[in-house]
PDB file of C-alpha atoms and ligand atoms in Angstrom:
ATOM      1  CA  MET R   1      48.506 136.791 151.913  1.00 85.00           C
ATOM      2  CA  LYS R   2      50.567 138.080 154.781  1.00 92.00           C
ATOM      3  CA  LEU R   3      50.163 141.356 156.638  1.00 96.00           C
ATOM      4  CA  LEU R   4      52.380 143.098 159.147  1.00 98.00           C
ATOM      5  CA  LEU R   5      50.556 144.557 162.113  1.00 98.00           C
ATOM      6  CA  ALA R   6      52.332 147.154 164.273  1.00 98.00           C
ATOM      7  CA  GLU R   7      50.381 147.790 167.470  1.00 97.00           C
ATOM      8  CA  ASP R   8      51.540 148.050 171.084  1.00 97.00           C
ATOM      9  CA  ASP R   9      48.196 147.762 172.858  1.00 96.00           C
ATOM     10  CA  PRO R  10      47.803 144.041 173.656  1.00 97.00           C
ATOM     11  CA  MET R  11      44.014 144.021 173.574  1.00 96.00           C
ATOM     12  CA  ILE R  12      43.613 146.088 170.431  1.00 96.00           C
ATOM     13  CA  GLY R  13      46.429 144.137 168.741  1.00 97.00           C
ATOM     14  CA  GLU R  14      44.898 140.813 169.690  1.00 97.00           C
ATOM     15  CA  SER R  15      41.503 141.744 168.307  1.00 97.00           C
ATOM     16  CA  MET R  16      43.013 143.188 165.104  1.00 97.00           C
ATOM     17  CA  GLN R  17      45.126 140.078 164.591  1.00 97.00           C
ATOM     18  CA  GLN R  18      42.121 137.849 165.148  1.00 96.00           C
ATOM     19  CA  GLY R  19      39.880 139.878 162.845  1.00 96.00           C
ATOM     20  CA  LEU R  20      42.456 139.849 160.064  1.00 96.00           C
ATOM     21  CA  ARG R  21      43.111 136.122 160.490  1.00 93.00           C
ATOM     22  CA  GLN R  22      39.414 135.409 160.323  1.00 90.00           C
ATOM     23  CA  ALA R  23      39.363 137.321 157.063  1.00 90.00           C
ATOM     24  CA  GLY R  24      41.960 134.843 155.818  1.00 88.00           C
ATOM     25  CA  PHE R  25      45.201 136.791 156.194  1.00 93.00           C
ATOM     26  CA  ALA R  26      48.355 135.516 157.843  1.00 93.00           C
ATOM     27  CA  VAL R  27      49.477 138.178 160.342  1.00 96.00           C
ATOM     28  CA  ASP R  28      52.866 138.962 161.872  1.00 97.00           C
ATOM     29  CA  TRP R  29      52.404 141.222 164.878  1.00 98.00           C
ATOM     30  CA  ALA R  30      55.157 143.645 165.874  1.00 98.00           C
ATOM     31  CA  ARG R  31      54.706 145.194 169.326  1.00 98.00           C
ATOM     32  CA  ASP R  32      56.929 148.237 168.889  1.00 98.00           C
ATOM     33  CA  GLY R  33      58.198 150.574 166.194  1.00 98.00           C
ATOM     34  CA  ALA R  34      61.719 149.167 165.998  1.00 98.00           C
ATOM     35  CA  ALA R  35      60.437 145.598 165.484  1.00 98.00           C
ATOM     36  CA  ALA R  36      57.936 146.899 162.932  1.00 98.00           C
ATOM     37  CA  GLU R  37      60.629 148.697 160.955  1.00 97.00           C
ATOM     38  CA  LEU R  38      62.921 145.680 160.957  1.00 97.00           C
ATOM     39  CA  ALA R  39      60.149 143.329 159.814  1.00 96.00           C
ATOM     40  CA  ALA R  40      58.843 145.757 157.179  1.00 96.00           C
ATOM     41  CA  THR R  41      62.274 146.308 155.634  1.00 94.00           C
ATOM     42  CA  THR R  42      63.285 142.647 155.602  1.00 91.00           C
ATOM     43  CA  GLY R  43      60.025 140.698 155.242  1.00 90.00           C
ATOM     44  CA  ASP R  44      57.614 140.262 152.388  1.00 87.00           C
ATOM     45  CA  TYR R  45      54.225 141.718 153.306  1.00 93.00           C
ATOM     46  CA  ALA R  46      51.173 142.674 151.277  1.00 92.00           C
ATOM     47  CA  VAL R  47      50.175 145.521 153.615  1.00 96.00           C
ATOM     48  CA  LEU R  48      51.461 147.172 156.796  1.00 98.00           C
ATOM     49  CA  VAL R  49      48.834 148.194 159.355  1.00 98.00           C
ATOM     50  CA  LEU R  50      50.700 150.805 161.385  1.00 97.00           C
ATOM     51  CA  ASP R  51      49.713 152.360 164.681  1.00 95.00           C
ATOM     52  CA  ILE R  52      51.134 155.879 165.145  1.00 91.00           C
ATOM     53  CA  GLY R  53      51.675 155.760 168.908  1.00 91.00           C
ATOM     54  CA  LEU R  54      54.301 153.018 169.276  1.00 95.00           C
ATOM     55  CA  PRO R  55      57.106 152.573 171.821  1.00 97.00           C
ATOM     56  CA  ARG R  56      60.803 152.586 170.782  1.00 96.00           C
ATOM     57  CA  LYS R  57      60.006 154.317 167.479  1.00 96.00           C
ATOM     58  CA  ASP R  58      56.749 156.057 166.639  1.00 93.00           C
ATOM     59  CA  GLY R  59      54.708 155.043 163.622  1.00 94.00           C
ATOM     60  CA  LEU R  60      55.385 158.174 161.591  1.00 92.00           C
ATOM     61  CA  THR R  61      59.144 157.636 161.965  1.00 94.00           C
ATOM     62  CA  VAL R  62      58.763 154.029 160.851  1.00 96.00           C
ATOM     63  CA  LEU R  63      56.775 155.197 157.830  1.00 95.00           C
ATOM     64  CA  LYS R  64      59.390 157.822 156.980  1.00 94.00           C
ATOM     65  CA  ARG R  65      62.181 155.227 157.116  1.00 94.00           C
ATOM     66  CA  LEU R  66      60.241 152.844 154.895  1.00 94.00           C
ATOM     67  CA  ARG R  67      59.663 155.492 152.270  1.00 92.00           C
ATOM     68  CA  GLN R  68      63.309 156.575 152.466  1.00 91.00           C
ATOM     69  CA  ALA R  69      64.275 152.962 151.900  1.00 88.00           C
ATOM     70  CA  GLU R  70      61.888 153.038 148.932  1.00 83.00           C
ATOM     71  CA  ARG R  71      59.763 150.194 150.191  1.00 82.00           C
ATOM     72  CA  ALA R  72      56.566 150.357 148.139  1.00 85.00           C
ATOM     73  CA  LEU R  73      54.667 148.414 150.808  1.00 93.00           C
ATOM     74  CA  PRO R  74      51.122 149.846 151.122  1.00 95.00           C
ATOM     75  CA  VAL R  75      50.600 151.337 154.589  1.00 96.00           C
ATOM     76  CA  LEU R  76      47.344 151.760 156.449  1.00 96.00           C
ATOM     77  CA  VAL R  77      47.972 154.154 159.312  1.00 93.00           C
ATOM     78  CA  VAL R  78      45.933 153.727 162.480  1.00 92.00           C
ATOM     79  CA  THR R  79      45.691 156.554 164.953  1.00 87.00           C
ATOM     80  CA  ALA R  80      43.816 157.384 168.113  1.00 81.00           C
ATOM     81  CA  ARG R  81      43.956 161.075 167.400  1.00 70.00           C
ATOM     82  CA  ASP R  82      41.921 162.332 164.524  1.00 67.00           C
ATOM     83  CA  THR R  83      43.625 165.646 164.017  1.00 71.00           C
ATOM     84  CA  VAL R  84      44.130 167.300 160.678  1.00 72.00           C
ATOM     85  CA  ALA R  85      47.829 167.764 161.487  1.00 76.00           C
ATOM     86  CA  ASP R  86      48.328 164.006 162.081  1.00 75.00           C
ATOM     87  CA  ARG R  87      46.442 163.122 158.944  1.00 75.00           C
ATOM     88  CA  VAL R  88      48.441 165.543 156.807  1.00 77.00           C
ATOM     89  CA  ALA R  89      51.726 164.379 158.346  1.00 80.00           C
ATOM     90  CA  GLY R  90      50.881 160.726 157.650  1.00 79.00           C
ATOM     91  CA  LEU R  91      49.775 161.331 154.103  1.00 80.00           C
ATOM     92  CA  ASN R  92      52.810 163.520 153.401  1.00 82.00           C
ATOM     93  CA  LEU R  93      55.037 160.723 154.609  1.00 85.00           C
ATOM     94  CA  GLY R  94      53.417 158.301 152.197  1.00 87.00           C
ATOM     95  CA  ALA R  95      50.598 156.594 154.090  1.00 91.00           C
ATOM     96  CA  ASP R  96      48.123 155.048 151.663  1.00 93.00           C
ATOM     97  CA  ASP R  97      45.098 155.209 153.929  1.00 92.00           C
ATOM     98  CA  TYR R  98      44.016 156.252 157.385  1.00 89.00           C
ATOM     99  CA  LEU R  99      41.858 154.676 160.063  1.00 91.00           C
ATOM    100  CA  VAL R 100      40.862 156.367 163.321  1.00 90.00           C
ATOM    101  CA  LYS R 101      40.397 154.436 166.565  1.00 88.00           C
ATOM    102  CA  PRO R 102      38.015 153.122 167.664  1.00 90.00           C
ATOM    103  CA  PHE R 103      37.089 151.353 164.438  1.00 93.00           C
ATOM    104  CA  ASP R 104      35.093 148.354 163.411  1.00 95.00           C
ATOM    105  CA  LEU R 105      37.041 145.183 162.506  1.00 96.00           C
ATOM    106  CA  ASP R 106      34.952 144.901 159.338  1.00 95.00           C
ATOM    107  CA  GLU R 107      36.099 148.354 158.350  1.00 96.00           C
ATOM    108  CA  LEU R 108      39.736 147.404 158.986  1.00 97.00           C
ATOM    109  CA  VAL R 109      39.391 144.352 156.733  1.00 95.00           C
ATOM    110  CA  ALA R 110      37.580 146.370 154.049  1.00 94.00           C
ATOM    111  CA  ARG R 111      40.322 149.032 154.067  1.00 95.00           C
ATOM    112  CA  VAL R 112      43.066 146.409 153.818  1.00 95.00           C
ATOM    113  CA  ARG R 113      41.327 144.748 150.889  1.00 91.00           C
ATOM    114  CA  ALA R 114      40.826 148.116 149.164  1.00 91.00           C
ATOM    115  CA  LEU R 115      44.564 148.824 149.544  1.00 92.00           C
ATOM    116  CA  LEU R 116      45.426 145.424 148.084  1.00 88.00           C
ATOM    117  CA  ARG R 117      43.115 146.105 145.168  1.00 84.00           C
ATOM    118  CA  ARG R 118      44.636 149.502 144.464  1.00 86.00           C
ATOM    119  CA  HIS R 119      48.144 148.171 144.818  1.00 83.00           C
ATOM    120  CA  SER R 120      47.606 145.215 142.494  1.00 74.00           C
ATOM    121  CA  GLY R 121      46.074 147.515 139.867  1.00 67.00           C
ATOM    122  CA  ARG R 122      43.011 145.312 139.681  1.00 64.00           C
ATOM    123  CA  GLY R 123      39.711 147.196 139.637  1.00 62.00           C
ATOM    124  CA  GLN R 124      38.127 144.388 141.567  1.00 69.00           C
ATOM    125  CA  ASN R 125      39.423 141.761 143.931  1.00 74.00           C
ATOM    126  CA  GLU R 126      38.236 138.772 141.946  1.00 86.00           C
ATOM    127  CA  MET R 127      40.958 136.689 140.305  1.00 90.00           C
ATOM    128  CA  ARG R 128      40.254 134.654 137.200  1.00 92.00           C
ATOM    129  CA  LEU R 129      42.029 131.937 135.300  1.00 94.00           C
ATOM    130  CA  GLY R 130      40.072 130.071 132.641  1.00 94.00           C
ATOM    131  CA  ALA R 131      37.044 128.439 134.267  1.00 95.00           C
ATOM    132  CA  LEU R 132      38.440 129.107 137.745  1.00 96.00           C
ATOM    133  CA  SER R 133      37.663 132.238 139.724  1.00 95.00           C
ATOM    134  CA  LEU R 134      38.522 133.282 143.247  1.00 95.00           C
ATOM    135  CA  ASP R 135      36.823 136.087 145.144  1.00 91.00           C
ATOM    136  CA  PRO R 136      38.823 137.153 148.235  1.00 85.00           C
ATOM    137  CA  ASP R 137      35.997 139.335 149.598  1.00 81.00           C
ATOM    138  CA  ARG R 138      33.454 136.540 149.592  1.00 84.00           C
ATOM    139  CA  ARG R 139      36.059 133.829 150.260  1.00 88.00           C
ATOM    140  CA  GLU R 140      34.621 131.928 147.359  1.00 93.00           C
ATOM    141  CA  VAL R 141      36.155 129.752 144.658  1.00 96.00           C
ATOM    142  CA  ILE R 142      34.116 128.854 141.622  1.00 96.00           C
ATOM    143  CA  LEU R 143      35.157 126.290 139.060  1.00 96.00           C
ATOM    144  CA  ALA R 144      32.984 125.873 135.954  1.00 94.00           C
ATOM    145  CA  ASP R 145      30.003 127.434 137.779  1.00 94.00           C
ATOM    146  CA  GLN R 146      30.383 125.126 140.797  1.00 96.00           C
ATOM    147  CA  VAL R 147      31.317 126.506 144.208  1.00 96.00           C
ATOM    148  CA  ILE R 148      34.328 124.608 145.573  1.00 96.00           C
ATOM    149  CA  ALA R 149      34.390 124.320 149.363  1.00 96.00           C
ATOM    150  CA  LEU R 150      37.935 124.999 150.597  1.00 95.00           C
ATOM    151  CA  SER R 151      39.475 125.291 154.041  1.00 92.00           C
ATOM    152  CA  GLN R 152      40.979 128.615 155.089  1.00 88.00           C
ATOM    153  CA  ARG R 153      44.521 127.411 154.286  1.00 90.00           C
ATOM    154  CA  GLU R 154      43.581 125.842 150.976  1.00 94.00           C
ATOM    155  CA  PHE R 155      41.911 129.083 149.990  1.00 94.00           C
ATOM    156  CA  SER R 156      44.973 131.137 150.959  1.00 91.00           C
ATOM    157  CA  LEU R 157      47.251 128.795 149.011  1.00 93.00           C
ATOM    158  CA  LEU R 158      45.169 129.125 145.878  1.00 95.00           C
ATOM    159  CA  GLU R 159      44.984 132.884 146.408  1.00 92.00           C
ATOM    160  CA  ALA R 160      48.784 133.098 146.592  1.00 91.00           C
ATOM    161  CA  LEU R 161      49.160 131.082 143.396  1.00 94.00           C
ATOM    162  CA  MET R 162      46.404 132.902 141.518  1.00 93.00           C
ATOM    163  CA  ALA R 163      47.901 136.295 142.280  1.00 87.00           C
ATOM    164  CA  ARG R 164      50.411 135.454 139.539  1.00 87.00           C
ATOM    165  CA  PRO R 165      49.088 132.624 137.364  1.00 90.00           C
ATOM    166  CA  GLY R 166      51.782 130.663 135.582  1.00 92.00           C
ATOM    167  CA  THR R 167      54.511 131.955 137.897  1.00 94.00           C
ATOM    168  CA  VAL R 168      56.305 129.368 140.008  1.00 96.00           C
ATOM    169  CA  VAL R 169      56.054 130.089 143.737  1.00 94.00           C
ATOM    170  CA  SER R 170      58.474 128.354 146.093  1.00 93.00           C
ATOM    171  CA  ARG R 171      57.285 126.223 148.985  1.00 91.00           C
ATOM    172  CA  GLU R 172      59.000 128.648 151.366  1.00 88.00           C
ATOM    173  CA  SER R 173      57.090 131.665 150.043  1.00 88.00           C
ATOM    174  CA  LEU R 174      53.834 129.739 150.196  1.00 91.00           C
ATOM    175  CA  GLU R 175      54.615 128.935 153.814  1.00 89.00           C
ATOM    176  CA  GLU R 176      55.394 132.638 154.390  1.00 85.00           C
ATOM    177  CA  CYS R 177      52.028 133.592 152.884  1.00 85.00           C
ATOM    178  CA  LEU R 178      50.079 131.182 155.068  1.00 87.00           C
ATOM    179  CA  TYR R 179      51.581 131.389 158.517  1.00 89.00           C
ATOM    180  CA  GLY R 180      52.356 134.184 160.976  1.00 87.00           C
ATOM    181  CA  TRP R 181      55.307 134.286 163.405  1.00 85.00           C
ATOM    182  CA  GLU R 182      53.629 132.566 166.314  1.00 81.00           C
ATOM    183  CA  GLU R 183      52.050 129.765 164.352  1.00 84.00           C
ATOM    184  CA  GLU R 184      53.421 126.235 164.484  1.00 83.00           C
ATOM    185  CA  VAL R 185      53.957 124.769 161.029  1.00 82.00           C
ATOM    186  CA  SER R 186      54.654 121.108 160.454  1.00 83.00           C
ATOM    187  CA  SER R 187      57.266 120.398 157.784  1.00 81.00           C
ATOM    188  CA  ASN R 188      54.830 118.898 155.282  1.00 88.00           C
ATOM    189  CA  ALA R 189      51.888 121.253 155.979  1.00 89.00           C
ATOM    190  CA  ILE R 190      52.064 122.938 152.583  1.00 91.00           C
ATOM    191  CA  GLU R 191      52.199 119.602 150.735  1.00 92.00           C
ATOM    192  CA  VAL R 192      49.170 118.332 152.634  1.00 94.00           C
ATOM    193  CA  HIS R 193      47.128 121.444 151.831  1.00 94.00           C
ATOM    194  CA  LEU R 194      48.250 121.344 148.192  1.00 94.00           C
ATOM    195  CA  HIS R 195      47.302 117.699 147.946  1.00 95.00           C
ATOM    196  CA  ASN R 196      43.793 118.442 149.228  1.00 96.00           C
ATOM    197  CA  LEU R 197      43.464 121.501 147.037  1.00 96.00           C
ATOM    198  CA  ARG R 198      44.430 119.511 143.935  1.00 95.00           C
ATOM    199  CA  ARG R 199      41.944 116.806 144.833  1.00 95.00           C
ATOM    200  CA  LYS R 200      39.138 119.330 145.238  1.00 96.00           C
ATOM    201  CA  LEU R 201      39.926 121.212 142.026  1.00 95.00           C
ATOM    202  CA  GLY R 202      40.512 118.054 140.021  1.00 90.00           C
ATOM    203  CA  GLY R 203      42.153 118.279 136.611  1.00 80.00           C
ATOM    204  CA  ASN R 204      45.676 119.547 136.533  1.00 91.00           C
ATOM    205  CA  TRP R 205      45.412 123.103 137.787  1.00 95.00           C
ATOM    206  CA  ILE R 206      48.335 123.040 140.142  1.00 95.00           C
ATOM    207  CA  ARG R 207      51.680 121.935 138.785  1.00 94.00           C
ATOM    208  CA  ASN R 208      54.737 121.037 140.740  1.00 93.00           C
ATOM    209  CA  VAL R 209      57.981 122.256 139.235  1.00 93.00           C
ATOM    210  CA  ARG R 210      60.444 119.892 140.810  1.00 92.00           C
ATOM    211  CA  GLY R 211      62.908 121.521 143.158  1.00 90.00           C
ATOM    212  CA  VAL R 212      61.500 124.993 142.449  1.00 93.00           C
ATOM    213  CA  GLY R 213      57.901 125.208 143.618  1.00 94.00           C
ATOM    214  CA  TYR R 214      54.329 125.303 142.401  1.00 96.00           C
ATOM    215  CA  LYS R 215      52.237 127.204 139.900  1.00 96.00           C
ATOM    216  CA  VAL R 216      48.626 127.413 138.851  1.00 96.00           C
ATOM    217  CA  VAL R 217      47.811 127.050 135.144  1.00 95.00           C
ATOM    218  CA  ALA R 218      44.618 126.465 133.181  1.00 93.00           C
ATOM    219  CA  PRO R 219      44.747 122.788 132.188  1.00 89.00           C
TER     220      PRO R 219
HETATM  221 CA1   CA N 301      49.555 152.682 170.391  1.00 56.56          CA
END
């Protein structure tokens, strides 16, 4: 699952990006408001983590533009100033949640996951398909009561497929889900991860629809 991070402070941004990656998200990091707005209106992100104090275009303006453009992207606003006026302004403009600096990385991850949960309409994060279940919070996949050990990328791939079981997802969107802007991706990376994932799951959980993409189905 891919997030957009808008933060101009290099140290804070770096630590947020790292924390979110460690939690298993792919992260594109925009360093100013204009870049954030462009990415948010053209890219496909699960959540936008938006700093208010940004150069070139402040966070509240970016948020306003997104809502005007009717982008339903969930937005977690991050601010250094915990004033009632800021909070009200952000919420009025359509922020979904608020986080005040300084914050704990665990709290950031928890808030992002809560937003994803609310947005997907699922009461809990766990995804289920037949004997297969995936828990994004615990980073755990269980198949017929056995824990399946997966790499970070394999887990993210399965997560992307299980978000919509039975729906074909293209190789390009899987690549989008797994890798951020700065990450090098070899041309067959997705195939390699899929191959390993299939081997670990066994059976015929992941189907290739030739020329279109991949889907997960209960065999
Ligand atoms: Ca800032």
